[in-house]
Coordinates of C-alpha atoms and ligand atoms in Angstrom, one line a residue:
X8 CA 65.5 84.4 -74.1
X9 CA 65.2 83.4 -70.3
X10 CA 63.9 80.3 -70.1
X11 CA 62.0 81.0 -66.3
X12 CA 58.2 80.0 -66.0
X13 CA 55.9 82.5 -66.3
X14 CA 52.4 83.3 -64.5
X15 CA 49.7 86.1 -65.8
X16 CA 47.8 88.0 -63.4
X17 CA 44.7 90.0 -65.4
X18 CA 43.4 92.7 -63.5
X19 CA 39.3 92.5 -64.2
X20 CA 37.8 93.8 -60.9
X21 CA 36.9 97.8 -62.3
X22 CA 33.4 98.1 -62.1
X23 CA 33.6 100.4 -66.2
X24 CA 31.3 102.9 -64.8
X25 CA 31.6 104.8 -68.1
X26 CA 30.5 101.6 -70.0
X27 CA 27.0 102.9 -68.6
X28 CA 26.2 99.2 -68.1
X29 CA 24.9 96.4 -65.2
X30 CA 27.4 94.0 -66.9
X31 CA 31.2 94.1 -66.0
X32 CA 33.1 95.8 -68.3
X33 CA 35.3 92.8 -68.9
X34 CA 32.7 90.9 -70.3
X35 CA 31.1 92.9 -73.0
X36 CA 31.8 91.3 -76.5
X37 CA 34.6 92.5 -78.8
X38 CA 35.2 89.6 -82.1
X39 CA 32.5 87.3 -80.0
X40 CA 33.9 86.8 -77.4
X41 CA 34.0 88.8 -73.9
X42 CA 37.1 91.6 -73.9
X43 CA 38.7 90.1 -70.9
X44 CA 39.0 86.7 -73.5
X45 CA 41.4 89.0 -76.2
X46 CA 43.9 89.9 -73.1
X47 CA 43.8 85.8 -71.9
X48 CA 44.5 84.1 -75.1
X49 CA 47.6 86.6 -76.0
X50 CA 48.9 86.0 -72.1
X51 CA 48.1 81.9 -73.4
X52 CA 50.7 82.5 -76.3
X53 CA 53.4 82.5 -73.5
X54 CA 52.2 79.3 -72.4
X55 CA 52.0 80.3 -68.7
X56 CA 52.2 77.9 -65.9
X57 CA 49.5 79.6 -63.6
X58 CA 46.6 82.2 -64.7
X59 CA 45.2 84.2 -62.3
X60 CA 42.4 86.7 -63.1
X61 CA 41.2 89.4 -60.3
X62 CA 38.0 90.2 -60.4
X63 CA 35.1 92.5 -58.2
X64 CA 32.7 94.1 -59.8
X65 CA 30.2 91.7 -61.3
X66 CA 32.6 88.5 -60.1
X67 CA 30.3 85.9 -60.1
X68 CA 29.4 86.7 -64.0
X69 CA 33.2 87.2 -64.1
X70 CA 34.2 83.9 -62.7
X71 CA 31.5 82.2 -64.5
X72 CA 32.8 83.4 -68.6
X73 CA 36.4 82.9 -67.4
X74 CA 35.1 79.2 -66.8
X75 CA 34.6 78.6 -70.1
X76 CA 36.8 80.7 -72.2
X77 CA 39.9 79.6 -70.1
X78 CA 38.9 76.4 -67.4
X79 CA 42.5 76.4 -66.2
X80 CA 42.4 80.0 -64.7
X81 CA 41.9 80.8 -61.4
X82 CA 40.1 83.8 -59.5
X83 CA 41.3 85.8 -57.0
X84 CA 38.7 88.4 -55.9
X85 CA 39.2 92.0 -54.9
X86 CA 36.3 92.7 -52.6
X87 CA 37.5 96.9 -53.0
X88 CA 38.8 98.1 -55.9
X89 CA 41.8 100.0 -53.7
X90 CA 43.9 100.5 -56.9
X91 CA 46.1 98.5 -58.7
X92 CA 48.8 97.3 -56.9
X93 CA 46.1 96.2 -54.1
X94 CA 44.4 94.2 -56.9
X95 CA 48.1 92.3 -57.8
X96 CA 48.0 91.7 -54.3
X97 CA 45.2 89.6 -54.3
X98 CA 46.4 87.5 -56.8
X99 CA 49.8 86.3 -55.3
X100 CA 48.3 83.7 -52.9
X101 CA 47.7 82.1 -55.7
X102 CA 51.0 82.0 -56.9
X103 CA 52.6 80.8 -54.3
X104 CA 55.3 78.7 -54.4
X105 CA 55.6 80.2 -58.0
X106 CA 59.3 81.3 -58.9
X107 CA 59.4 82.9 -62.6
X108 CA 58.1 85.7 -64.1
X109 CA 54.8 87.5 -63.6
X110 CA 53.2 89.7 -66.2
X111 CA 50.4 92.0 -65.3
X112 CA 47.9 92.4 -67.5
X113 CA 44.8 94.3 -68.3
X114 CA 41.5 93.0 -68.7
X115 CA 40.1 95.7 -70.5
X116 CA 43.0 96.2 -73.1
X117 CA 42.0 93.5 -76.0
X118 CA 44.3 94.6 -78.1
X119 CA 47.7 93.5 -76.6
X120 CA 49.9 91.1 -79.3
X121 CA 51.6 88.3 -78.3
X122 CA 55.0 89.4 -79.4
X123 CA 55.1 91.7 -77.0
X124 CA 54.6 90.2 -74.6
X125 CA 57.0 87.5 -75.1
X126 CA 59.4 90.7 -75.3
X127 CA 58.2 91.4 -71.8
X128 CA 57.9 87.9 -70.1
X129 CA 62.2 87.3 -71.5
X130 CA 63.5 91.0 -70.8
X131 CA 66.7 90.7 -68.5
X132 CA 65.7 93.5 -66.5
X133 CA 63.9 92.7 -63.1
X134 CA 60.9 95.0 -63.7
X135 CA 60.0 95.9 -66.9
X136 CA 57.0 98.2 -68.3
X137 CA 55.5 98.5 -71.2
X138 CA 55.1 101.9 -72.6
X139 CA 54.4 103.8 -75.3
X140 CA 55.0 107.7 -77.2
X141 CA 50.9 109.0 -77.3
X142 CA 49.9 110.7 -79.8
X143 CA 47.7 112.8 -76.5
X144 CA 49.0 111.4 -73.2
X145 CA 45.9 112.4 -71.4
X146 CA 45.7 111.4 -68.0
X147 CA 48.2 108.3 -68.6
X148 CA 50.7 107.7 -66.2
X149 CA 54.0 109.7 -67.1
X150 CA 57.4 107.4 -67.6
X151 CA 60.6 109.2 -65.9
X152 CA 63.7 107.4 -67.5
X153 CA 67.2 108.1 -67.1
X154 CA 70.8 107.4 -68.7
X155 CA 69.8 103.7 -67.1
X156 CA 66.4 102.7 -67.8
X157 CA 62.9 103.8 -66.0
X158 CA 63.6 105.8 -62.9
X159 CA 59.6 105.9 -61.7
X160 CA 56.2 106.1 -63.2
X161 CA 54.7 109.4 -61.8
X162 CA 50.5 109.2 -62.1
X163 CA 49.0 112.0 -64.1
X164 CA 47.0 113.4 -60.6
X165 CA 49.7 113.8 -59.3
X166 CA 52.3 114.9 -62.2
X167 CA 53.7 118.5 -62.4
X168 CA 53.7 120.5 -65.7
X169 CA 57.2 119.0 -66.4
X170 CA 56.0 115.6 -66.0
X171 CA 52.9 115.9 -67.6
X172 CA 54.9 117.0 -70.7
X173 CA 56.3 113.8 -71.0
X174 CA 54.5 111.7 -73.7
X175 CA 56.5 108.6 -73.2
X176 CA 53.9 107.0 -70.7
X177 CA 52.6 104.2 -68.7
X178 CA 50.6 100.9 -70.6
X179 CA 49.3 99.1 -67.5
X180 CA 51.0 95.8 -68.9
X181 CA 54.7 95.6 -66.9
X182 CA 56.6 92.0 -66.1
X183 CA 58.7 91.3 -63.2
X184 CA 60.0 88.2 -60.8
X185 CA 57.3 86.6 -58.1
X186 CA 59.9 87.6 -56.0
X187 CA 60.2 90.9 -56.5
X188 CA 56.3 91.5 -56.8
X189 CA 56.5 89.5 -52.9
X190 CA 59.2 91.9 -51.8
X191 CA 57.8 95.3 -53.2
X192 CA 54.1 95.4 -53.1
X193 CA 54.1 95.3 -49.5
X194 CA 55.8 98.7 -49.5
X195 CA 53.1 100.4 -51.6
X196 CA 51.2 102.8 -49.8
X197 CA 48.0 105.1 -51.2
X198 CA 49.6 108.4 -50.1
X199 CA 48.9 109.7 -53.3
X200 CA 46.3 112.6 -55.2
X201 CA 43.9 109.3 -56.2
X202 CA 44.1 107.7 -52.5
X203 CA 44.9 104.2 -54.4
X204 CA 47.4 101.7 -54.1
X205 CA 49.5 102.4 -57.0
X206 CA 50.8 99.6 -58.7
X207 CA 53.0 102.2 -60.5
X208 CA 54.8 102.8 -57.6
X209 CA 56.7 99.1 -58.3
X210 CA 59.4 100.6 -60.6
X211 CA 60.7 103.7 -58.2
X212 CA 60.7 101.5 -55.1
X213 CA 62.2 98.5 -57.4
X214 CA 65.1 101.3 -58.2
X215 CA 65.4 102.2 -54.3
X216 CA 66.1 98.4 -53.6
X217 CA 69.0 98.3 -56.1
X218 CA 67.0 96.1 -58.7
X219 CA 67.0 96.7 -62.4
X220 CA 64.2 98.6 -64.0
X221 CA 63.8 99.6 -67.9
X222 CA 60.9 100.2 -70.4
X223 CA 60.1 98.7 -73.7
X224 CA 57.7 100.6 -76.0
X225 CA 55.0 99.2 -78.3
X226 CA 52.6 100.8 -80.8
X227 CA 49.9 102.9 -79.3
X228 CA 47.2 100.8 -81.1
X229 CA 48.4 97.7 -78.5
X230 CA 47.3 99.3 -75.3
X231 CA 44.0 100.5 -76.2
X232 CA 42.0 100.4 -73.0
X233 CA 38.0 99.8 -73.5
X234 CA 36.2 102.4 -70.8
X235 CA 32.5 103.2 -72.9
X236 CA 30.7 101.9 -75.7
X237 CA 31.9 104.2 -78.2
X238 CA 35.3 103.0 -78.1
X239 CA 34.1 99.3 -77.7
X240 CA 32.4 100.4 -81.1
X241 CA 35.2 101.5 -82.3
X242 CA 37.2 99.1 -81.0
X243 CA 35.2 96.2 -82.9
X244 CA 35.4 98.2 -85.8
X245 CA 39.6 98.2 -85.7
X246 CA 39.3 94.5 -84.6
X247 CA 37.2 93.4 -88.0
X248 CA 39.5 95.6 -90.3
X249 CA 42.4 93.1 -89.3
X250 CA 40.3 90.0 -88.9
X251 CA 39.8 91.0 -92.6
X252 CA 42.9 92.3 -93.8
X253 CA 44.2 88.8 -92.3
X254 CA 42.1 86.7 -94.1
X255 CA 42.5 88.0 -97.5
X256 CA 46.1 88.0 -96.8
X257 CA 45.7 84.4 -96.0
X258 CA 44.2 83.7 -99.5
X259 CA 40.6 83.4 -98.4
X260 CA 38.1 85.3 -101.3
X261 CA 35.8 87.9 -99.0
X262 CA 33.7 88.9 -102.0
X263 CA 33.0 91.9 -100.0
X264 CA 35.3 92.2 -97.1
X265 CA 33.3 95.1 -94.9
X266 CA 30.4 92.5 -94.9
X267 CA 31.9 89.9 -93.2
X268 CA 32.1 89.5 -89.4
X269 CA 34.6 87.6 -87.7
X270 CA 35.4 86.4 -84.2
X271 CA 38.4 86.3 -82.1
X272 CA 39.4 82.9 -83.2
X273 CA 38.0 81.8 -86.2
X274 CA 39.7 80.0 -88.6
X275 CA 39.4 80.1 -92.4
X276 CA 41.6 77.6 -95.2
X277 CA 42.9 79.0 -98.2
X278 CA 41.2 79.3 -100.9
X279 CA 38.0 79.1 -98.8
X280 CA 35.4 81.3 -100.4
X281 CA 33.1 83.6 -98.1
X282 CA 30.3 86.0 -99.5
X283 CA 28.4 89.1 -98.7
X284 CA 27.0 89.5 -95.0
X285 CA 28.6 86.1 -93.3
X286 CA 29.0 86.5 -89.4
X287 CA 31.1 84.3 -87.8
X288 CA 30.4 83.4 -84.0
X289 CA 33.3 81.8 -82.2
X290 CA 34.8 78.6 -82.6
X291 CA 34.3 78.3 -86.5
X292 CA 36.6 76.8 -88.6
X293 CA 36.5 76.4 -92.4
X294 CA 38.5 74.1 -94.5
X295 CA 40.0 75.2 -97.7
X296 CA 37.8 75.5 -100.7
X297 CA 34.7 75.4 -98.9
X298 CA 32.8 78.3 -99.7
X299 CA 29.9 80.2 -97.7
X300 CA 27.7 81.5 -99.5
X301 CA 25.9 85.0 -99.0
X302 CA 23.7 85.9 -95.3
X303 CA 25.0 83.0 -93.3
X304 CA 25.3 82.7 -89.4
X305 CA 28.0 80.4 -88.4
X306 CA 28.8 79.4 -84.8
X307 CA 30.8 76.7 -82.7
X308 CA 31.2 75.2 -86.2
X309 CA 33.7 73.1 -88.5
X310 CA 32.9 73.0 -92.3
X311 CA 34.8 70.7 -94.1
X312 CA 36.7 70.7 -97.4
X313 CA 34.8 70.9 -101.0
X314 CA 31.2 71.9 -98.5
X315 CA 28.9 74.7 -99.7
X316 CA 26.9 76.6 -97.3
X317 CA 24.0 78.6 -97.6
X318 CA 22.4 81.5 -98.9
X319 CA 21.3 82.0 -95.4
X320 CA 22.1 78.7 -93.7
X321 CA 22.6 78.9 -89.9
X322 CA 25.0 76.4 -88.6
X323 CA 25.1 76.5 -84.4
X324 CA 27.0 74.7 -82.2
X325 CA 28.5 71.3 -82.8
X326 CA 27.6 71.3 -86.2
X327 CA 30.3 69.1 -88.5
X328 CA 29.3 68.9 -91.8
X329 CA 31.9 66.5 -93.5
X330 CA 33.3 66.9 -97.2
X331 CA 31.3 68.1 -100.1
X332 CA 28.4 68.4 -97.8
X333 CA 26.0 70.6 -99.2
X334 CA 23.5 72.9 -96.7
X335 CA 21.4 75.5 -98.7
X336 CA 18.8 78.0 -97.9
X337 CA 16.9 78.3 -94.8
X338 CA 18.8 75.2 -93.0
X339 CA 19.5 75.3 -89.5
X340 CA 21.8 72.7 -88.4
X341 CA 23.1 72.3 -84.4
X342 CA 24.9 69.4 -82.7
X343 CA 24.6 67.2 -85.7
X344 CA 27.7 65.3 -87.9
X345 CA 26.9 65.0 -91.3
X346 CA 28.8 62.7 -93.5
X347 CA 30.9 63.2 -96.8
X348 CA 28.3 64.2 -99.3
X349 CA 25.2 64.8 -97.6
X350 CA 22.7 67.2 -99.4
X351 CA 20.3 69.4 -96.7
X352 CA 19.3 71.6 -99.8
X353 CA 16.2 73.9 -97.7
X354 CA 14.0 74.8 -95.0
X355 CA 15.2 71.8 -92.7
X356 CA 16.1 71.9 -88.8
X357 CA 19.1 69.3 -87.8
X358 CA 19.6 69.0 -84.6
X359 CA 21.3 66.3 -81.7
X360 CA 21.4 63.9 -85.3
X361 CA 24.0 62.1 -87.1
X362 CA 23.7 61.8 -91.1
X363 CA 25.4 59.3 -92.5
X364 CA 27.5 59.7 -96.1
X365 CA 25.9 60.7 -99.1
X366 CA 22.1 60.9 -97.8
X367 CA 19.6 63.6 -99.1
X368 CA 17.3 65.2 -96.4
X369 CA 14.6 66.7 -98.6
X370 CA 12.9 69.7 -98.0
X371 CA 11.3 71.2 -95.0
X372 CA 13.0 67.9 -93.6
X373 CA 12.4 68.4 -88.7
X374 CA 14.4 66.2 -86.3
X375 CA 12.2 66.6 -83.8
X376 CA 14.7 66.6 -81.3
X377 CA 12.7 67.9 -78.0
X378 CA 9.8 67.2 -76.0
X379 CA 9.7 69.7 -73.9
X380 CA 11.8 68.4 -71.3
X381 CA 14.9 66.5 -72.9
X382 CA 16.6 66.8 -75.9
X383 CA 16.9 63.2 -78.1
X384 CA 19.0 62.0 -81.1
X385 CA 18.2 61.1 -84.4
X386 CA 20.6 58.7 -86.5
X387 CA 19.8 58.6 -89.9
X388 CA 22.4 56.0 -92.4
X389 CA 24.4 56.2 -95.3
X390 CA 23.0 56.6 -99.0
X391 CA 19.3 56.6 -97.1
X392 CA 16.5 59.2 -98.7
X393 CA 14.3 61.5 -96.3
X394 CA 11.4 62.5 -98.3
X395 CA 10.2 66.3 -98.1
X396 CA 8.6 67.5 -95.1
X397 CA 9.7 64.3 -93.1
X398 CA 9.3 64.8 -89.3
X399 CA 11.7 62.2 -87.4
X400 CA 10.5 62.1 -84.2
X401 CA 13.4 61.6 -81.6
X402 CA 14.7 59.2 -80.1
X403 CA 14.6 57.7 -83.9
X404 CA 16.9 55.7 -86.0
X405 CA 16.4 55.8 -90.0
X406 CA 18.6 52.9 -91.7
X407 CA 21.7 52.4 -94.2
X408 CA 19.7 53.2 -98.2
X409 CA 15.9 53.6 -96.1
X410 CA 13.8 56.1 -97.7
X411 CA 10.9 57.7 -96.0
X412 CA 8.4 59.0 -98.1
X413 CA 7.1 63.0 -98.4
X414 CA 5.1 64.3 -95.1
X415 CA 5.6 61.1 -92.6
X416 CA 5.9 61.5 -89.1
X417 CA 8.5 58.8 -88.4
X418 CA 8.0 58.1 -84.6
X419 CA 9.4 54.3 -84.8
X420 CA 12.7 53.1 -85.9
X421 CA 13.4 52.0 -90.0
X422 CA 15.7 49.1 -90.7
X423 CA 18.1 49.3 -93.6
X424 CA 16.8 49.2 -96.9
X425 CA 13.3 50.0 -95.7
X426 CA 10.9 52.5 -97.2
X427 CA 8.4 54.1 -94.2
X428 CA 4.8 55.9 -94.6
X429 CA 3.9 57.4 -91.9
X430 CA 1.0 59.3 -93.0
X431 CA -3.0 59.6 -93.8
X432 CA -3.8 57.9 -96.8
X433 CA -4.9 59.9 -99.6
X434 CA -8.8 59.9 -100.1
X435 CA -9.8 61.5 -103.5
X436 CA -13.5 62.7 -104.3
X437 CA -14.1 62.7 -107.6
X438 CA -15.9 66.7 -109.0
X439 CA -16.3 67.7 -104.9
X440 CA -14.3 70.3 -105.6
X441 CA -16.2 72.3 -107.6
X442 CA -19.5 71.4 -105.8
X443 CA -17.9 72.5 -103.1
X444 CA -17.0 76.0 -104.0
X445 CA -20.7 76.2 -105.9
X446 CA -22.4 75.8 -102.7
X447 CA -19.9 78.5 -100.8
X448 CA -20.7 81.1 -103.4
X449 CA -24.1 80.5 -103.3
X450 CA -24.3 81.1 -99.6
X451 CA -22.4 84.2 -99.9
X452 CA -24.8 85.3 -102.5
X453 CA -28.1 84.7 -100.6
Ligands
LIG516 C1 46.4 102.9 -65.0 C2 47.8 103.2 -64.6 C3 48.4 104.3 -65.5 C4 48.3 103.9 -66.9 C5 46.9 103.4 -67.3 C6 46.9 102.8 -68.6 C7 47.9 102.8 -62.2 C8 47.9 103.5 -60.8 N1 47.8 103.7 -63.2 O1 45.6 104.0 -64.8 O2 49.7 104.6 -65.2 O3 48.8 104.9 -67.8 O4 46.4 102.5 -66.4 O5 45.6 102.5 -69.0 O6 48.1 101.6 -62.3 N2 41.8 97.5 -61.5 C9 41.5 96.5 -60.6 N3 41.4 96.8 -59.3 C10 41.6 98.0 -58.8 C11 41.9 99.1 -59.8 C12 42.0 98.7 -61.1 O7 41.3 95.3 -61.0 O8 41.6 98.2 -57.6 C13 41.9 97.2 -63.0 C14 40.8 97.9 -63.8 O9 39.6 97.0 -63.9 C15 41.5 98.1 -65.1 C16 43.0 98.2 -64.7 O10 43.1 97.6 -63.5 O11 41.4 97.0 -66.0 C17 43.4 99.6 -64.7 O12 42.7 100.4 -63.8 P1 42.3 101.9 -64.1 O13 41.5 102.4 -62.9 O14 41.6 102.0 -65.4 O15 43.7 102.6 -64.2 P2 44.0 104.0 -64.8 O16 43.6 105.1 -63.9 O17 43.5 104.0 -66.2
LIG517 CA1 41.9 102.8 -67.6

């Protein structure tokens, strides 16, 4: 292993005309999360000092996902789309001063594994490209090697029938020092069938200048490049098989595996139990032994130890539900805590709240968390008892062991130990009823 520093570029700037869509191709969802996302956080395995993503098409929407799914990278932006070596170009500003290694990425090729590209980022060669045997090489850009390594790359436009035979060909994905990239890329020209700035050019010119350049192969499955919905389609569909297949291998129960949706980095404990028709947005994680039950929705999540969840619970963002907490049916909980043992059995909205240990929420249980304009908290105590069909009216604070009884609107604070009635008074009419529908009928009848 060489030890030097490594930088990622991500090339993101194609506009995915095939995709048939007004968003950039980079951000359509595979496992949650927008495809350029799967391509950043195997590059992150390498722990690189610099990230720089290029984008065009679309790179304000670009610029604004990479924000979130990866604050530390930085975007360079390729006004043209004048091939690929013009889009590296764009990027090494940004790494100046930078002295390791630089692996070139894909935006649009989700399905790259970490391994290797480790293999990539400590080859001793100076360039390195990864390739692979296709099963159809299509229009892939054909890999000439020799007795001592990879002589050129020739691109399938403008191949001969020789070349073309070739099946050992071109992934996109190749590794090689800032230097080099400083020295070479200037020496890329777009005297080619495609008119484009060929960033598979690199290797021959890399040869011509004396510098080592060699090929390692992974498995086709790796480089498979997004371009239309279908294989985005398919693509998810190859992407849930293993989030499955790793799972169950992980010793977490999918009562019915096909059912079950996961995301790019969701994290299940052994021993966890999850049952028919759970999706799983991104950022969940599940202790062991919890179990979800069937029809959930879980997103931006963490579900602790010993916690049941659901039938058809929704838990959204910055939802914590502590150990043994129980959520059941119809329960929507989002940027709330709840404590060890807290029961939200059915039909209540948590949100912006804090539930302290062991309290039961009864049923049909509102925080009414906005007005309208802002969004306010509710703190509700330990071992405290929210009647059924409680509306807490935010900002609010319900004490340690307070009760409020069935159908109060609680607008004002409750000290500890309290019980609060915030409701009409019940008026009771003795035999009114049956006057009552008497006197309808007869009307109806005249
Ligand atoms: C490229 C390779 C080819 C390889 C294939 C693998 C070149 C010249 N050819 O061909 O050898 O077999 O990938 O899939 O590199 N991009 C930019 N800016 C540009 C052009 C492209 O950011 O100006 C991005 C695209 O968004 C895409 C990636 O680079 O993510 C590859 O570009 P694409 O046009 O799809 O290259 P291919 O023709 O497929
Ligand atoms: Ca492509």
């Amino acid at each position: 292993m060489t030890e030097k520093p490594v930088a990622l570029i991500v090339l993101a700037a194609g506009q995915g005309s095939r995709m048939q869509s007004d968003l950039p191709k980079v951000l359509h969802r595979l496992g949650g999360v927008p495809l350029v996302g799967h391509a950043l956080a195997a590059g992150r395995s390498l722990a690189p000092e610099t990230v720089v993503v290029v984008a065009g098409h679309g790179a304000a929407l670009v610029q604004k996902a990479i924000a979130t799914l990866d604050p530390e990278a930085q975007i360079a932006l390729q006004e043209e789309q004048l091939g690929t070596a013009h889009a590296v170009r764009q990027a090494l500003p940004l790494l100046e001063g930078f002295e390791g290694r630089v692996l070139v990425l894909y935006g649009d090729t989700p399905f790259i594994a970490e391994e290797t590209l480790g293999m990539l980022a400590s080859h001793p060669s100076d360039v390195i490209v990864l390739g692979f045997e296709a099963a159809d090489p299509g229009r892939y850009g054909r890999l000439v090697t020799g007795p001592d390594g990879l002589e050129r790359i020739v691109e399938y436009k403008d191949a001969d029938e020789a070349t073309r035979a070739i099946r050992l060909v071109n992934s996109g994905v190749l590794a090689a020092d800032a230097a080099t990239l400083r020295e070479i890329l200037p020496q890329i020209g777009n005297r080619n069938a495609a008119g484009e700035y060929y960033l598979t050019d690199l290797p021959g010119l890399a040869r011509a200048a004396g510098l080592r350049v060699d090929v390692v192969t992974c498995d086709e499955a790796e480089t498979l490049g997004i371009n239309t919905r279908a294989e985005l389609a398919a693509a998810e569909a190859a992407f849930q098989a293993r989030a499955r297949a790793q799972a169950l291998e992980d010793g977490v129960t999918l009562t019915d595996p096909a059912t079950v949706w996961f995301a790019l980095d969701t994290c299940i404990g052994r021993d966890a139990v999850i049952g028919q028709n759970v999706v799983f947005g991104p950022g969940v994680t599940v202790e062991s032994g919890a179990e979800i039950l069937p029809f959930c929705h879980l997103e931006g999540c963490h579900v602790s130890a010993g916690a049941t969840v659901g039938p058809f619970a929704r838990l959204r963002p910055g939802a914590e539900l502590g150990g043994d907490v129980h959520v059941g049916n119809f329960v929507e909980i989002k940027n709330s805590v709840l404590d060890e043992g807290v029961k939200v059995g059915h039909l209540t909205y948590l949100g912006d709240a804090h539930v302290g240990e062991a309290t039961n929420i009864g049923a049909g249980t509102v925080t009414c968390n906005y007005d309208g304009v802002g969004k306010h908290r509710t703190e509700i105590g330990a071992h405290a008892f929210i009647g059924s069909d409680t509306m807490l009216v935010a900002p609010v604070r319900v004490g340690a062991r307070a009760m409020t009884g069935s159908g109060s609107v609680i607008t004002e604070d409750v000290p500890d130990d309290a019980l609060a009635l915030g409701r009409a008074k019940q008026v009771t009419k003795p035999g009114l009823a049956t006057r009552l529908m008497q006197a309808l009928r007869q009307k109806k009848g005249s």
